[in-house]
XYZ file of C-alpha atoms in Angstrom:
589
model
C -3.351 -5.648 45.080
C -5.603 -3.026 46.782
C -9.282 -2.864 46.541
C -9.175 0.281 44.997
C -6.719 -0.571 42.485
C -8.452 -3.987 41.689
C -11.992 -1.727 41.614
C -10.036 0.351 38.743
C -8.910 -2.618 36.966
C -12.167 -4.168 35.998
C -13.892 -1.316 34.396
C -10.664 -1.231 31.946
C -11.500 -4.807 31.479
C -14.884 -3.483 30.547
C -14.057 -1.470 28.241
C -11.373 -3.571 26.338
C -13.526 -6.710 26.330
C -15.752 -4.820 23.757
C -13.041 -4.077 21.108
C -11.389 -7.693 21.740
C -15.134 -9.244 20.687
C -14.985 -6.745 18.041
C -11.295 -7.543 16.717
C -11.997 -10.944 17.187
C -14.852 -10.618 14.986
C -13.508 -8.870 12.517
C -9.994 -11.195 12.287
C -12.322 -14.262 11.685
C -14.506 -13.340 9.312
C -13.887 -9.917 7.143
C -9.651 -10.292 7.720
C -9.813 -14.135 7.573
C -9.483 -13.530 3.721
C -7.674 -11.270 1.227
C -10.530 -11.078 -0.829
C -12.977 -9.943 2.204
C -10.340 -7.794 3.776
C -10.028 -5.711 0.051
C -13.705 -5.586 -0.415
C -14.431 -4.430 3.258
C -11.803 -1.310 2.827
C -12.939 -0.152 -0.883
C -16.612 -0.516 0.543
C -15.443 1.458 3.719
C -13.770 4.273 1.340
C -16.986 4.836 -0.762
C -19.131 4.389 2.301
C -16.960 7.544 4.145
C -16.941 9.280 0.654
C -20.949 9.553 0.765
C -21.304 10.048 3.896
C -19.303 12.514 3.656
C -20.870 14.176 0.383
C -24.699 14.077 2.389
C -22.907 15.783 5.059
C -21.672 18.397 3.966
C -24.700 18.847 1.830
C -23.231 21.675 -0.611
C -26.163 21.243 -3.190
C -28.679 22.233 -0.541
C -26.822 25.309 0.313
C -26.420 26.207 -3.201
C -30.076 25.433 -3.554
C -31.445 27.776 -0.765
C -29.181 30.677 -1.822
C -30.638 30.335 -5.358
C -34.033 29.814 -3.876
C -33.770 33.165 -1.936
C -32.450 35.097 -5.014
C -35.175 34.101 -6.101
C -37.452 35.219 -4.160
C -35.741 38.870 -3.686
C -36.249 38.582 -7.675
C -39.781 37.819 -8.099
C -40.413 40.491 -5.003
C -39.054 43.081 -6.326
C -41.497 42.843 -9.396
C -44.297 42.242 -7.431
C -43.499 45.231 -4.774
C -42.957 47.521 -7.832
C -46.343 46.339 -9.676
C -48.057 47.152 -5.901
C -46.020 50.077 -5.542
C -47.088 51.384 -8.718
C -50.805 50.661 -7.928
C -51.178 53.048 -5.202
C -51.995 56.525 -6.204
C -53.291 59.256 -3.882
C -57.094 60.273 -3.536
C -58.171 62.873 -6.007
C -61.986 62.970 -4.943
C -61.629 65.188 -2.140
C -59.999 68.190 -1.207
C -59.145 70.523 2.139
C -59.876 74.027 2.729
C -58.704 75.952 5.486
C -62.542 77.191 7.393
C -60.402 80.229 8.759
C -59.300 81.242 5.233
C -63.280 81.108 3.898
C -64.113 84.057 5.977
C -60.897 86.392 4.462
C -62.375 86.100 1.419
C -63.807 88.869 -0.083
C -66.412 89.303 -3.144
C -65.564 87.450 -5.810
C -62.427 85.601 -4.198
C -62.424 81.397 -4.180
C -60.633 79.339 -1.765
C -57.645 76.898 -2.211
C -57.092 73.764 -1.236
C -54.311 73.472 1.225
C -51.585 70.784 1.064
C -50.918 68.196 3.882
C -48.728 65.522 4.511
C -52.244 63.192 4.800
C -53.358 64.602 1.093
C -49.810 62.831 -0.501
C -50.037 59.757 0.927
C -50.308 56.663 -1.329
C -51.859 54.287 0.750
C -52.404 50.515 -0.356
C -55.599 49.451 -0.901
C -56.578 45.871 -0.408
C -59.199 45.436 -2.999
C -56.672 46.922 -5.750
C -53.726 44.875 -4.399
C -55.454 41.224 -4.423
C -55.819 41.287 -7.966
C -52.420 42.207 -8.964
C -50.853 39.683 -6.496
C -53.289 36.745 -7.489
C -52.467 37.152 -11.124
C -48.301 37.047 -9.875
C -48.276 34.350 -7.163
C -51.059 32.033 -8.131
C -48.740 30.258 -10.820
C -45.961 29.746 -8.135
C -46.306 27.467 -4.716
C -45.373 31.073 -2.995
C -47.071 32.387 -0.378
C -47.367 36.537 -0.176
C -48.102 38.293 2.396
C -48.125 42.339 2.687
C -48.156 44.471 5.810
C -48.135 47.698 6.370
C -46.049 50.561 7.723
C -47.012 49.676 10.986
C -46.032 45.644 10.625
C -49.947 44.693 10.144
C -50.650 42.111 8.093
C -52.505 43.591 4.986
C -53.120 40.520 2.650
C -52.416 37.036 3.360
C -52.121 34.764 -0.176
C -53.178 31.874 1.838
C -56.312 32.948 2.821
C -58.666 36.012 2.060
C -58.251 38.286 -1.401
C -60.136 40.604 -2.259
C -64.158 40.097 -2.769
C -63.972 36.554 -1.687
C -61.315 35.745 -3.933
C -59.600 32.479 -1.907
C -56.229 31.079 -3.171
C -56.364 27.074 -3.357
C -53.966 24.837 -1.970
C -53.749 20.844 -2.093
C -54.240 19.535 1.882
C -52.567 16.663 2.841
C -54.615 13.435 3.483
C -55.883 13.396 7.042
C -53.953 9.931 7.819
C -51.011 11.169 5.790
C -48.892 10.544 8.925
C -50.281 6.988 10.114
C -49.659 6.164 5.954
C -46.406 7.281 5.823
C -44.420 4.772 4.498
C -40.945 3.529 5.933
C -39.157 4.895 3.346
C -40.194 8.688 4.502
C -39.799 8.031 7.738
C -36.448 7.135 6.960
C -35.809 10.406 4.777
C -37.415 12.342 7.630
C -35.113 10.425 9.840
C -32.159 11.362 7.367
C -33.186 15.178 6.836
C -33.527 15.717 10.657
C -30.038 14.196 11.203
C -28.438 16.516 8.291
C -30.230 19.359 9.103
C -28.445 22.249 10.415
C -29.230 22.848 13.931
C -28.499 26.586 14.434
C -32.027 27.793 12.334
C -34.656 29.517 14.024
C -38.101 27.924 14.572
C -40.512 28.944 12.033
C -43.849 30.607 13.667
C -46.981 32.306 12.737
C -47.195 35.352 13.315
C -49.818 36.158 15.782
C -52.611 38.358 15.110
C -51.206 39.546 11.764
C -48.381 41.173 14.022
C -45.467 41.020 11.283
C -43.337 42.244 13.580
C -41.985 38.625 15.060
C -39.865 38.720 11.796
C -36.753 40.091 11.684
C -36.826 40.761 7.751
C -40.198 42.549 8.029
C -38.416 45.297 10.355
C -35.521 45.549 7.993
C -37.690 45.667 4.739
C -39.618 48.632 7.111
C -36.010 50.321 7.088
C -35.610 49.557 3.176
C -33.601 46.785 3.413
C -34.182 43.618 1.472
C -33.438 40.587 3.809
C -33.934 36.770 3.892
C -34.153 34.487 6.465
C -34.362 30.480 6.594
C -36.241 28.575 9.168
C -37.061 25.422 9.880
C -40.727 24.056 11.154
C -41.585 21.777 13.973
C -41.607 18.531 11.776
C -37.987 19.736 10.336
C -39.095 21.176 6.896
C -37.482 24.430 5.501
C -39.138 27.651 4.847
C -37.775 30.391 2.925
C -38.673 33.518 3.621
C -37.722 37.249 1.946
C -39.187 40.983 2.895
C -39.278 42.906 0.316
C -39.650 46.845 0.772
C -42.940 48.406 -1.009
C -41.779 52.013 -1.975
C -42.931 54.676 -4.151
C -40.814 57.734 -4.621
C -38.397 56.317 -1.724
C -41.286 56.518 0.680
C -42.062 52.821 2.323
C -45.977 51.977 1.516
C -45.536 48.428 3.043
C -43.480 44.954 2.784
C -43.926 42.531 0.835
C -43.055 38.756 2.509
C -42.231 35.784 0.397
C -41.961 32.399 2.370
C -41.793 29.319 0.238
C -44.055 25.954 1.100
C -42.488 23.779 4.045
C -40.845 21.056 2.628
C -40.116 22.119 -1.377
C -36.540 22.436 -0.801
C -36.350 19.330 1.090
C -38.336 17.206 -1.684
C -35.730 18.590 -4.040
C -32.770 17.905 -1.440
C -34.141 14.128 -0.838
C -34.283 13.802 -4.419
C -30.786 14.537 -4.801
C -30.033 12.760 -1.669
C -32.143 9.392 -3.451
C -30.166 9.887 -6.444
C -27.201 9.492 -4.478
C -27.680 6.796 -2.799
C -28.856 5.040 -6.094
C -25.413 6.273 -7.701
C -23.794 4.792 -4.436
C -25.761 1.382 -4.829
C -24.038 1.073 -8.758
C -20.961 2.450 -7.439
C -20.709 -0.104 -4.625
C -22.014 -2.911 -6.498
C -19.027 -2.038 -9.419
C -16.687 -1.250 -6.369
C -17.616 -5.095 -5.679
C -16.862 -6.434 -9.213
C -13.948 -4.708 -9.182
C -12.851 -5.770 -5.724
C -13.274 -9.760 -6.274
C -11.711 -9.128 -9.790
C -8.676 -6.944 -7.767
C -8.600 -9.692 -5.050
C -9.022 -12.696 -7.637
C -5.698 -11.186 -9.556
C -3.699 -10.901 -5.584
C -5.264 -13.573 -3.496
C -5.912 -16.615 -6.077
C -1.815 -16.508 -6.568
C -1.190 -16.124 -3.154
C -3.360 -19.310 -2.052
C -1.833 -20.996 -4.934
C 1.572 -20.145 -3.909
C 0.755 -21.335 -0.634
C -1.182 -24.441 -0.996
C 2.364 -24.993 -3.212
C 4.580 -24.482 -0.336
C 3.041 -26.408 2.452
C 3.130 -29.641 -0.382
C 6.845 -28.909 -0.346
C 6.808 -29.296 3.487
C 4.623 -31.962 3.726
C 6.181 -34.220 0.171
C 9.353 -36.114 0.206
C 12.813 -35.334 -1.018
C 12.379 -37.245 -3.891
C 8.376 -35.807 -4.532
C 9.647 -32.429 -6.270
C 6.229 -30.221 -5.776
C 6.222 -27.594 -8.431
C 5.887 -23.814 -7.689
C 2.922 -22.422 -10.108
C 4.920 -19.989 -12.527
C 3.969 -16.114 -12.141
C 7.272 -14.859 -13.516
C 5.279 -13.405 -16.800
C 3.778 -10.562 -14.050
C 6.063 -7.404 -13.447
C 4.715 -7.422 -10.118
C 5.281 -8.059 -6.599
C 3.256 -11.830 -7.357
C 5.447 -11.827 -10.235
C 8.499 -11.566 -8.115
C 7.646 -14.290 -5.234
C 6.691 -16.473 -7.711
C 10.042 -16.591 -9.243
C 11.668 -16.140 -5.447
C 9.816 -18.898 -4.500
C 10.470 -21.282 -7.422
C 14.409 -20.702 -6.730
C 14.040 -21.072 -3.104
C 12.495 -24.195 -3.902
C 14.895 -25.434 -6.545
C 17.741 -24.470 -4.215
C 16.166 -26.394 -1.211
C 15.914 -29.816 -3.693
C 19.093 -29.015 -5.124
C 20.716 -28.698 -1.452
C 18.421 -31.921 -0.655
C 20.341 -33.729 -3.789
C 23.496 -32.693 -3.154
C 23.510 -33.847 1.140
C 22.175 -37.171 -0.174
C 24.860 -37.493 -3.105
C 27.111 -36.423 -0.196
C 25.906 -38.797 2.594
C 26.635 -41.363 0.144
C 30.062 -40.577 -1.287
C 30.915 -40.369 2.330
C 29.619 -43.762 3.272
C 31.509 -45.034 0.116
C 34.981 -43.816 0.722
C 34.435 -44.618 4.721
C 33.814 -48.059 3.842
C 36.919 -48.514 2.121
C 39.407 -47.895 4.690
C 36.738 -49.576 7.232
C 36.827 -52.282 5.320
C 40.775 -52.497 5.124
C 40.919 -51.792 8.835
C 38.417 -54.514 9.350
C 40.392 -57.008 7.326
C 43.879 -55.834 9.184
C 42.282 -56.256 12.241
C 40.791 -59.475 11.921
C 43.975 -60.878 9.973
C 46.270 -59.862 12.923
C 45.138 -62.296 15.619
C 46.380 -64.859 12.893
C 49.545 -63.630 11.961
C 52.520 -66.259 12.575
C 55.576 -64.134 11.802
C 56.630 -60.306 13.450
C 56.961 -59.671 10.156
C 53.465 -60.180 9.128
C 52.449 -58.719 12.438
C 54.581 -55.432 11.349
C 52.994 -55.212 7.981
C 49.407 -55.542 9.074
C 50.167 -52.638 11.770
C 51.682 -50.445 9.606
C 48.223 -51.096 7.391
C 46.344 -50.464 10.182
C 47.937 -47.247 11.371
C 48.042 -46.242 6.985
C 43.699 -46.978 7.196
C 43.361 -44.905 10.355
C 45.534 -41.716 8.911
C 43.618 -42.022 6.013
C 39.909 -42.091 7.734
C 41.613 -38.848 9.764
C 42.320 -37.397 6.690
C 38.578 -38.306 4.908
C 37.109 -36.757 8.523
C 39.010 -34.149 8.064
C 38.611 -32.630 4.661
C 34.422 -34.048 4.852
C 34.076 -31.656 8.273
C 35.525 -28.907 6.327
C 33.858 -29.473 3.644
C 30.686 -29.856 5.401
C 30.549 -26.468 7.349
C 31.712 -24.727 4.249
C 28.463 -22.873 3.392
C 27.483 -22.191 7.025
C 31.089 -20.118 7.545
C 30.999 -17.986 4.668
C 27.033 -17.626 5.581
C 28.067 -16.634 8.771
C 31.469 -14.696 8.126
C 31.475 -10.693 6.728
C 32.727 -10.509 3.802
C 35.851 -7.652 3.732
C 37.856 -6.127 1.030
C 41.023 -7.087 0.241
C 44.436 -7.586 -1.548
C 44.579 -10.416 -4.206
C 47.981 -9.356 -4.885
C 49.606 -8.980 -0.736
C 47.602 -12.547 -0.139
C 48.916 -14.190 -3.193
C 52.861 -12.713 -2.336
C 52.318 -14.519 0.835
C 51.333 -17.577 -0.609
C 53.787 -17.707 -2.747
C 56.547 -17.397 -0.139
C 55.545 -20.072 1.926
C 55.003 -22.295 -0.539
C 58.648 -21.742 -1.731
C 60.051 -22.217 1.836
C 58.254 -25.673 1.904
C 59.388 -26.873 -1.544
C 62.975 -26.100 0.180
C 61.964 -28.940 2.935
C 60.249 -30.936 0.368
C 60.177 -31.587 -3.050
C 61.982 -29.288 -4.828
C 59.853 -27.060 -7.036
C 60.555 -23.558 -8.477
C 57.461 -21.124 -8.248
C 56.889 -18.074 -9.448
C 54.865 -14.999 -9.214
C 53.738 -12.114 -11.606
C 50.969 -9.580 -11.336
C 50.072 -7.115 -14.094
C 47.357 -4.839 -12.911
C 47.317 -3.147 -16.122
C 46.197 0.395 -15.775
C 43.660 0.121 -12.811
C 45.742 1.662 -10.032
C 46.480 0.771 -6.944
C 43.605 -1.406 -6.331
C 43.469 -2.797 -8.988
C 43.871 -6.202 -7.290
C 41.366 -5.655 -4.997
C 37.683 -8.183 -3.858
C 35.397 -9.032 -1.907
C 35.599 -12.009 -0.318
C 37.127 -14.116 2.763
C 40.599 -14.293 2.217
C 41.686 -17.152 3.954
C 39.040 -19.225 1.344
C 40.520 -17.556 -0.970
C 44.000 -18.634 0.484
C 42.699 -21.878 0.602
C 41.906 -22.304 -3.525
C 45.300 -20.824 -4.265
C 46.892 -23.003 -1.663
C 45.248 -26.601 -2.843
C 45.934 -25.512 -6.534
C 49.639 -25.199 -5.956
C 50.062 -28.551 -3.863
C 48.158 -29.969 -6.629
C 50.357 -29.346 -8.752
C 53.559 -29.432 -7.312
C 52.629 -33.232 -6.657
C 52.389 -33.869 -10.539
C 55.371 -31.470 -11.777
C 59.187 -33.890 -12.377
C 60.990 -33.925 -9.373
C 63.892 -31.932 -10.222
C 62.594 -29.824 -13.153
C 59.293 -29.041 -11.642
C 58.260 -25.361 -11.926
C 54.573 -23.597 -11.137
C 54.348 -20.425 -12.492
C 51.407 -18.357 -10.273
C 50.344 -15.280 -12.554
C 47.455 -12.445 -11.355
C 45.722 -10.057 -13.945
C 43.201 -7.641 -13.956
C 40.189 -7.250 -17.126
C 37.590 -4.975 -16.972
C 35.256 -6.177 -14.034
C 37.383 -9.384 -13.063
C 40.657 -10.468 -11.236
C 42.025 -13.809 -12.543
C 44.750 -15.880 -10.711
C 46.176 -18.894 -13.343
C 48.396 -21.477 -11.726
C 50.677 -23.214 -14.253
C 52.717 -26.002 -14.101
C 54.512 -28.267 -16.399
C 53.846 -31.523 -15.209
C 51.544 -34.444 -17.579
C 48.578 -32.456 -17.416
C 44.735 -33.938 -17.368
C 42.950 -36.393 -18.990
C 40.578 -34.679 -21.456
C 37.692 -36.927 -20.318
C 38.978 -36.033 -16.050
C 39.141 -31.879 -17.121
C 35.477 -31.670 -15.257
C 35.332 -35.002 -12.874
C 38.418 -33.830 -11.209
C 36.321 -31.196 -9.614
C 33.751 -34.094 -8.356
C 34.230 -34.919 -4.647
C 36.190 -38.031 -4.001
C 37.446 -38.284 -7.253
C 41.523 -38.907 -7.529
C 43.869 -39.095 -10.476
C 46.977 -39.497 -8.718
C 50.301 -39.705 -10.154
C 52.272 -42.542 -10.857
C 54.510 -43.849 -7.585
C 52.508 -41.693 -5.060
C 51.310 -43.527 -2.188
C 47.713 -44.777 -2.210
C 45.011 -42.626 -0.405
C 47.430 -39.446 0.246
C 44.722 -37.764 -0.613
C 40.651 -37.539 -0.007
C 39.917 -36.224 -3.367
C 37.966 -33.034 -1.394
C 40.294 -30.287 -2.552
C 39.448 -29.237 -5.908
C 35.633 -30.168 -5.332
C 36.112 -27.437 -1.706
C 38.233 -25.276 -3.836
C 35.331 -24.278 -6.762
C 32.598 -24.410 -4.312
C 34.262 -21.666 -2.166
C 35.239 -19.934 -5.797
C 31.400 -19.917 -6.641
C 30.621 -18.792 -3.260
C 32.446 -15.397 -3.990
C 30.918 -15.099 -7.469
C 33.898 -16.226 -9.267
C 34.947 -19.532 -11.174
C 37.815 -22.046 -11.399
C 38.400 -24.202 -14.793
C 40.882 -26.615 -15.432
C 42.978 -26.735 -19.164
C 45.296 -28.411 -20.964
C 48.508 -26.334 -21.925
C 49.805 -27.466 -25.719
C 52.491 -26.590 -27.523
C 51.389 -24.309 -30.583
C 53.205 -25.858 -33.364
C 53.184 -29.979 -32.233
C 50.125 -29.628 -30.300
C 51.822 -31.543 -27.268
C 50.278 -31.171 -23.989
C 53.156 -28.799 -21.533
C 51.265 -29.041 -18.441
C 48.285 -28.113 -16.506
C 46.658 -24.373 -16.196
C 44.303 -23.882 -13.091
C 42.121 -20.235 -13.663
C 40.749 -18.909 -10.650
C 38.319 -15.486 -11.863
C 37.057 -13.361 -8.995
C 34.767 -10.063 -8.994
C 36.566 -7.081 -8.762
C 35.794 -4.438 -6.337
C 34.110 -1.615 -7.590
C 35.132 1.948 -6.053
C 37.664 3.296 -3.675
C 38.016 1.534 -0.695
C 37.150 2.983 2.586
């Protein structure tokens, strides 16, 4: 790597090393728990929510437009009670000096009219009365300027005769006491303030014409204008047109006090935050309570599980029971329970298996043992034939047992692992049926036959989901079985498929002894044999009809064992295997 590109590399570093500290704090100590994690996003909701409500500040908007109309209100009155207090002066009067000497004996003169005789100019000392009885019950100030923009009356300072408006002044150390709290609302205010107002100035000399709305009121045009002073405050300000018979005497300014909107506005602002401080404590309650409903199961659940992992096969560790909530607790409780009971159950059943194993090993061990040790010590061939031929009859049947336990074994994990397809009960049961007729041909001699009614579901009527050589494989061990207990020359197994509603069912009949009542359900346990009579010992691992309804229960179906009787002596016929099997639903593909 280049200098350059190793130069580049470390200010990345710089800049991601920040935001790993700050993930890192945030995994271990707001994410390290459910209950912090749903706490620190309702709290970050209502925190953006404020925020976003101070803002965007609506009520202050609202509040200066109602402040200004107002204003434009209350000057309008007070412009028309000036406007109606100027009146033109009636003590004097002009006469032409050119017309006094055309007049003749006994003539008089008349006064002439001017545009300076109809003025109505605006007299202080008759104005400061009439706007010290309006404004002094309002924080307003008034001021009044003339045609000319020069500042007439000022309601801060002089009246008429003296007459001084009073105003509270702030303490002198008012800024060296001000308390953290306004600084902080100064703080806030400054930061929410808009920053496209004009500065608010005085104007100087009494020159009213620094203000735009004092040139439009000139024009006769009421306008309003909001400023902002040096220490962020608001002022308010409205020109108001004097007229009198349309002709402009003056204007009339209203500016409200710096800072009375912005008392109100941090008010508002206080009363906010106060709502936000109940809102976010509740928002707590609520949270805990929230997280105490979603996390306290969850640990539990947990804490659960690992005792599973960490307790014995024999320690059953019980799941804590959520299954009353309709939820998604609800449901992992109850996944988690038969996850668990499964587990123990498959736990049982390997042991119970380990064992029957090592039982029906030792057996044929031990008879292999025997042979072998006897064999050394045999004195005759004959002997020495007999013990071989037991020998050779152990080892055949300990191929057999390995046999049938392998399959038996890897069962689950091949129809885990193997797709389940649609097909045919009815083509894999025809097959079936003719093989097993071509080997009773070579064996012992058995008639078998095969009917389907399908009813009236169609075509596919006959048709599951499934593994069909499993399948195969039940129909298969269920017709051996019984061909080995049918008479030998007047055996028959009768192999008939229907179809109900939502099931296929497969009976295998024959017509041999039939079962035990007490054997109808242990013939289904592993290892278990209830041979017939004159069958050679250990032709058979007792595996098949235990492999048979596990891979029956494996497609959803089930396979029982009867008696079949004769209806009027009650005698037992034979033997009725019934293999049921989901059907498929729909057309297939």
């Amino acid at each position: 790597m280049t200098d350059t590109a190793s130069n580049k590399a470390k200010p990345a570093r710089r800049w991601r090393k920040p935001f790993a500290v700050m993930r890192w704090v945030l995994a271990s100590t707001v994410f390290s728990s459910l209950n912090w994690r749903i706490l620190f996003f309702n709290l970050l909701a209502l925190f953006f929510l404020v925020g976003g409500i101070l803002y965007l500040n609506q009520f202050r908007e609202g509040l200066i437009d109602a402040r200004v109309e107002s204003l434009l209100t209350q000057g309008e009155i007070i412009a028309g009670a000036i406007a109606s207090s100027a009146s033109v002066e009636t003590d004097t009067m002009t006469i032409d000096p050119q017309k006094l000497l055309e007049l003749q004996a006994g003539e008089s003169a008349r006064p002439t009219a001017s545009d300076e005789d109809l003025r109505f100019p605006l007299n202080p000392e008759k104005v400061a009365p009439i706007l010290r009885r309006l404004i002094s019950p309002t924080r307003t100030r008034a001021r009044i300027f003339d045609p000319d923009a020069n500042l007439i009356l000022d309601s801060r300072y002089l009246y008429s005769r003296g007459q001084v408006l009073r105003y509270d002044l702030p303490a002198a150390s008012q800024d060296d006491a001000e308390s953290i709290g306004d600084k902080l609302g100064n703080l806030m205010n400054r930061f929410l303030q808009p920053g496209n107002l004009p500065r608010y100035e005085e104007a100087p000399g009494g020159d009213g014409s620094i203000y735009p709305e004092v040139i439009k009121a000139l024009d006769a045009q009421r306008s309003a204008v909001v400023r902002v002073t040096d220490k962020g405050k608001l002022i308010v300000s409205v020109a108001v047109p004097i007229q009198r018979f349309r002709a402009v005497l003056g204007v009339l300014l209203l500016s409200t006090q710096a800072g009375d909107i912005d008392e109100i506005v941090h008010a508002e602002r206080i009363a906010i935050i106060r709502v936000f401080g109940v809102t976010a404590l509740v928002t707590m309650i609520l949270s805990f309570m929230l997280s105490s409903t979603i996390a306290s199961p969850l640990r539990r659940l947990s804490e659960a599980a690992v005792r599973v992992r960490r307790g014995g096969p024999r320690e059953r560790e019980e799941i804590p029971d959520f299954s009353a909530r309709q939820d998604e607790i609800g449901h992992l409780s109850t996944a988690l329970r038969e996850m668990t009971t499964a587990l123990y159950d498959r736990i049982d059943a390997i042991d119970s298996f380990a064992a029957d194993v090592a039982h029906e090993l030792k057996n044929p061990l031990t008879s292999l043992r025997s042979a072998v040790e006897t064999l050394p010590l045999a004195k005759t061939e004959e002997s020495k034939a007999r013990l071989t031929e037991i020998i050779q009859h152990d080892v055949r049947r300990l191929d057999r047992l390995i046999s049938d336990i392998s399959d038996a074994s890897r069962l689950d994990a091949e129809l885990a692992r193997e797709d389940a397809a649609r097909f045919d009960v009815e083509a894999l049961l025809t097959d079936l049926v003719n093989i097993s007729r071509e080997t009773s041909k070579r064996h012992k001699k058995v008639q078998i036959g095969f009917t389907a009614h399908p009813g009236n579901h169609g075509k596919s009527a006959f048709e599951t989901y499934g593994h069909d050589l499993r399948i195969g494989q039940i129909v298969t061990n269920l017709i051996e079985n019984a061909r080995s207990f049918v008479p030998e020359k007047t055996g028959r197994v009768d192999v008939a498929l229907t179809r109900t509603r939502a099931q296929i069912i497969v009976t295998v009949t024959d017509n041999g002894p039939g079962i035990r009542p007490d054997a109808l359900e242990r013939i289904f346990e592993r290892f278990y044999t209830d041979r017939p009579d004159g069958e050679a010992f250990g032709q058979n691992s007792g595996l098949g009809l235990s492999i048979s309804r596990q891979i029956a229960e494996a497609h959803g179906g089930t396979l029982m064992a009867e008696n079949v009787t004769d209806a009027e002596t009650g005698a037992v016929k034979g033997a009725r295997f019934t293999l049921t099997l989901p059907a498929a639903t729909g057309k297939a593909s």
